[in-house]
C-alpha positions as a Markdown table, in Angstrom:
| # | Residue | x | y | z |
|---|---|---|---|---|
| 1 | Arg | 18.7 | 1.0 | 6.4 |
| 2 | Leu | 15.5 | 1.2 | 9.2 |
| 3 | Gly | 14.7 | -2.4 | 8.5 |
| 4 | Lys | 17.6 | -3.5 | 10.8 |
| 5 | Val | 15.7 | -2.0 | 13.6 |
| 6 | Arg | 13.7 | -5.0 | 13.5 |
| 7 | Ala | 16.5 | -7.3 | 13.5 |
| 8 | Pro | 16.6 | -8.9 | 17.3 |
| 9 | Gly | 19.0 | -8.5 | 20.3 |
| 10 | Arg | 22.6 | -8.3 | 18.6 |
| 11 | Glu | 21.7 | -6.8 | 15.3 |
| 12 | Arg | 19.8 | -4.5 | 16.1 |
| 13 | Ala | 22.1 | -3.3 | 19.0 |
| 14 | Ser | 24.9 | -2.9 | 16.3 |
| 15 | Phe | 22.4 | -1.3 | 13.9 |
| 16 | Phe | 22.3 | 1.5 | 16.9 |
| 17 | Arg | 25.5 | 1.8 | 17.4 |
| 18 | Arg | 26.7 | 1.8 | 13.7 |
| 19 | Glu | 24.0 | 4.7 | 12.9 |
| 20 | Lys | 23.3 | 6.4 | 15.9 |
| 21 | Arg | 24.2 | 10.1 | 14.3 |
| 22 | Thr | 21.7 | 9.8 | 11.7 |
| 23 | Leu | 18.9 | 9.0 | 14.3 |
| 24 | Met | 19.8 | 11.6 | 16.4 |
| 25 | Gln | 19.8 | 14.1 | 13.4 |
| 26 | Leu | 16.2 | 12.3 | 13.2 |
| 27 | Leu | 15.4 | 13.3 | 16.2 |
| 28 | Gln | 17.1 | 17.1 | 16.0 |
| 29 | His | 14.6 | 17.1 | 12.6 |
| 30 | Thr | 11.8 | 16.0 | 14.8 |
| 31 | Glu | 11.9 | 18.7 | 17.3 |
| 32 | Arg | 12.7 | 21.4 | 15.1 |
| 33 | Val | 8.9 | 20.8 | 13.2 |
| 34 | Ile | 6.8 | 19.6 | 16.3 |
| 35 | Pro | 5.4 | 22.9 | 16.2 |
| 36 | Arg | 4.3 | 22.4 | 12.7 |
| 37 | Leu | 2.4 | 19.1 | 13.2 |
| 38 | Gly | -1.0 | 18.1 | 13.6 |
| 39 | Ser | -2.6 | 15.9 | 15.9 |
| 40 | Arg | -2.1 | 12.9 | 13.4 |
| 41 | Gly | 1.5 | 13.9 | 12.6 |
| 42 | Ile | 2.7 | 13.9 | 16.5 |
| 43 | Ala | 1.0 | 10.3 | 16.5 |
| 44 | Asn | 2.9 | 9.3 | 13.8 |
| 45 | Ala | 6.0 | 10.7 | 15.0 |
| 46 | Cys | 5.5 | 9.1 | 18.7 |
| 47 | Tyr | 4.4 | 5.6 | 17.6 |
| 48 | Gly | 7.9 | 5.2 | 14.6 |
| 49 | Ile | 9.7 | 6.3 | 17.9 |
| 50 | Ala | 8.5 | 4.1 | 19.7 |
| 51 | Lys | 8.5 | 1.4 | 17.1 |
| 52 | Leu | 12.3 | 2.0 | 17.0 |
| 53 | Gly | 12.6 | 1.9 | 20.8 |
| 54 | Phe | 15.8 | 3.9 | 20.6 |
| 55 | Ala | 16.6 | 4.8 | 24.0 |
| 56 | Pro | 17.5 | 8.3 | 23.6 |
| 57 | Ala | 14.4 | 9.7 | 21.7 |
| 58 | Arg | 13.0 | 9.6 | 24.9 |
| 59 | Ala | 13.7 | 13.5 | 25.0 |
| 60 | Thr | 11.6 | 14.2 | 21.7 |
| 61 | Met | 9.0 | 11.9 | 23.4 |
| 62 | Arg | 8.9 | 14.4 | 25.8 |
| 63 | Leu | 8.4 | 17.5 | 23.5 |
| 64 | Leu | 5.7 | 15.5 | 21.8 |
| 65 | Gly | 3.8 | 14.6 | 24.6 |
| 66 | Ala | 3.9 | 18.4 | 25.7 |
| 67 | Glu | 2.3 | 19.6 | 22.1 |
| 68 | Ala | -0.2 | 16.7 | 22.0 |
| 69 | Met | -1.2 | 18.2 | 26.0 |
| 70 | Leu | -1.6 | 21.3 | 24.2 |
| 71 | Arg | -3.6 | 20.0 | 21.4 |
| 72 | Ile | -5.6 | 17.4 | 23.7 |
| 73 | Gly | -8.9 | 18.4 | 21.8 |
| 74 | Glu | -7.5 | 18.1 | 18.3 |
| 75 | Phe | -6.9 | 14.1 | 18.5 |
| 76 | Glu | -9.0 | 11.3 | 17.2 |
| 77 | Ala | -9.0 | 7.9 | 19.5 |
| 78 | Gln | -6.6 | 6.2 | 17.6 |
| 79 | Glu | -4.5 | 9.2 | 17.6 |
| 80 | Leu | -5.0 | 9.3 | 21.9 |
| 81 | Ser | -4.5 | 6.1 | 21.5 |
| 82 | Asn | -1.5 | 5.7 | 19.8 |
| 83 | Thr | 0.5 | 8.3 | 21.2 |
| 84 | Ala | -0.1 | 6.5 | 24.7 |
| 85 | Trp | 0.8 | 3.2 | 23.5 |
| 86 | Ala | 4.1 | 5.0 | 22.4 |
| 87 | Leu | 4.9 | 7.2 | 25.6 |
| 88 | Ala | 4.1 | 4.0 | 27.5 |
| 89 | Thr | 6.7 | 2.0 | 25.9 |
| 90 | Leu | 9.3 | 3.9 | 26.0 |
| 91 | Gly | 8.9 | 4.8 | 29.3 |
| 92 | Val | 8.1 | 8.5 | 29.4 |
| 93 | Arg | 6.3 | 9.3 | 32.4 |
| 94 | Ala | 3.7 | 12.1 | 31.2 |
| 95 | Pro | 0.4 | 11.9 | 34.2 |
| 96 | Gln | -1.1 | 14.9 | 33.5 |
| 97 | Leu | -1.3 | 13.7 | 29.4 |
| 98 | Phe | -2.2 | 10.3 | 30.6 |
| 99 | Glu | -5.0 | 11.7 | 32.4 |
| 100 | Ala | -6.0 | 14.1 | 30.0 |
| 101 | Ile | -6.7 | 11.5 | 27.5 |
| 102 | Ala | -8.4 | 10.0 | 29.6 |
| 103 | Arg | -10.6 | 12.8 | 29.9 |
| 104 | Gln | -10.4 | 13.1 | 26.3 |
| 105 | Ser | -12.0 | 9.1 | 25.7 |
| 106 | Glu | -15.1 | 10.0 | 28.1 |
């Protein structure tokens, strides 16, 4: 089913309408496990959610960003990059996290 997410326009929108309940359940599960994720898990969750482009995921992304901020010192460069890209892709405002990422990258 998730292969449909890569489909263009109408097909993608149709997938989101049909599978909204399932996607919301996945987001809720993600929110529950955030405290148990390591830096790679946070970065991967951010990247995967951003690739979906599912607008209701912004709240989950804010929670992932907050956790990333708390554990910024644990992140490798690629994890920082993926997390920043994902948050920016979904338009999640996280200026303090972006500043922390910039400092970590120096």
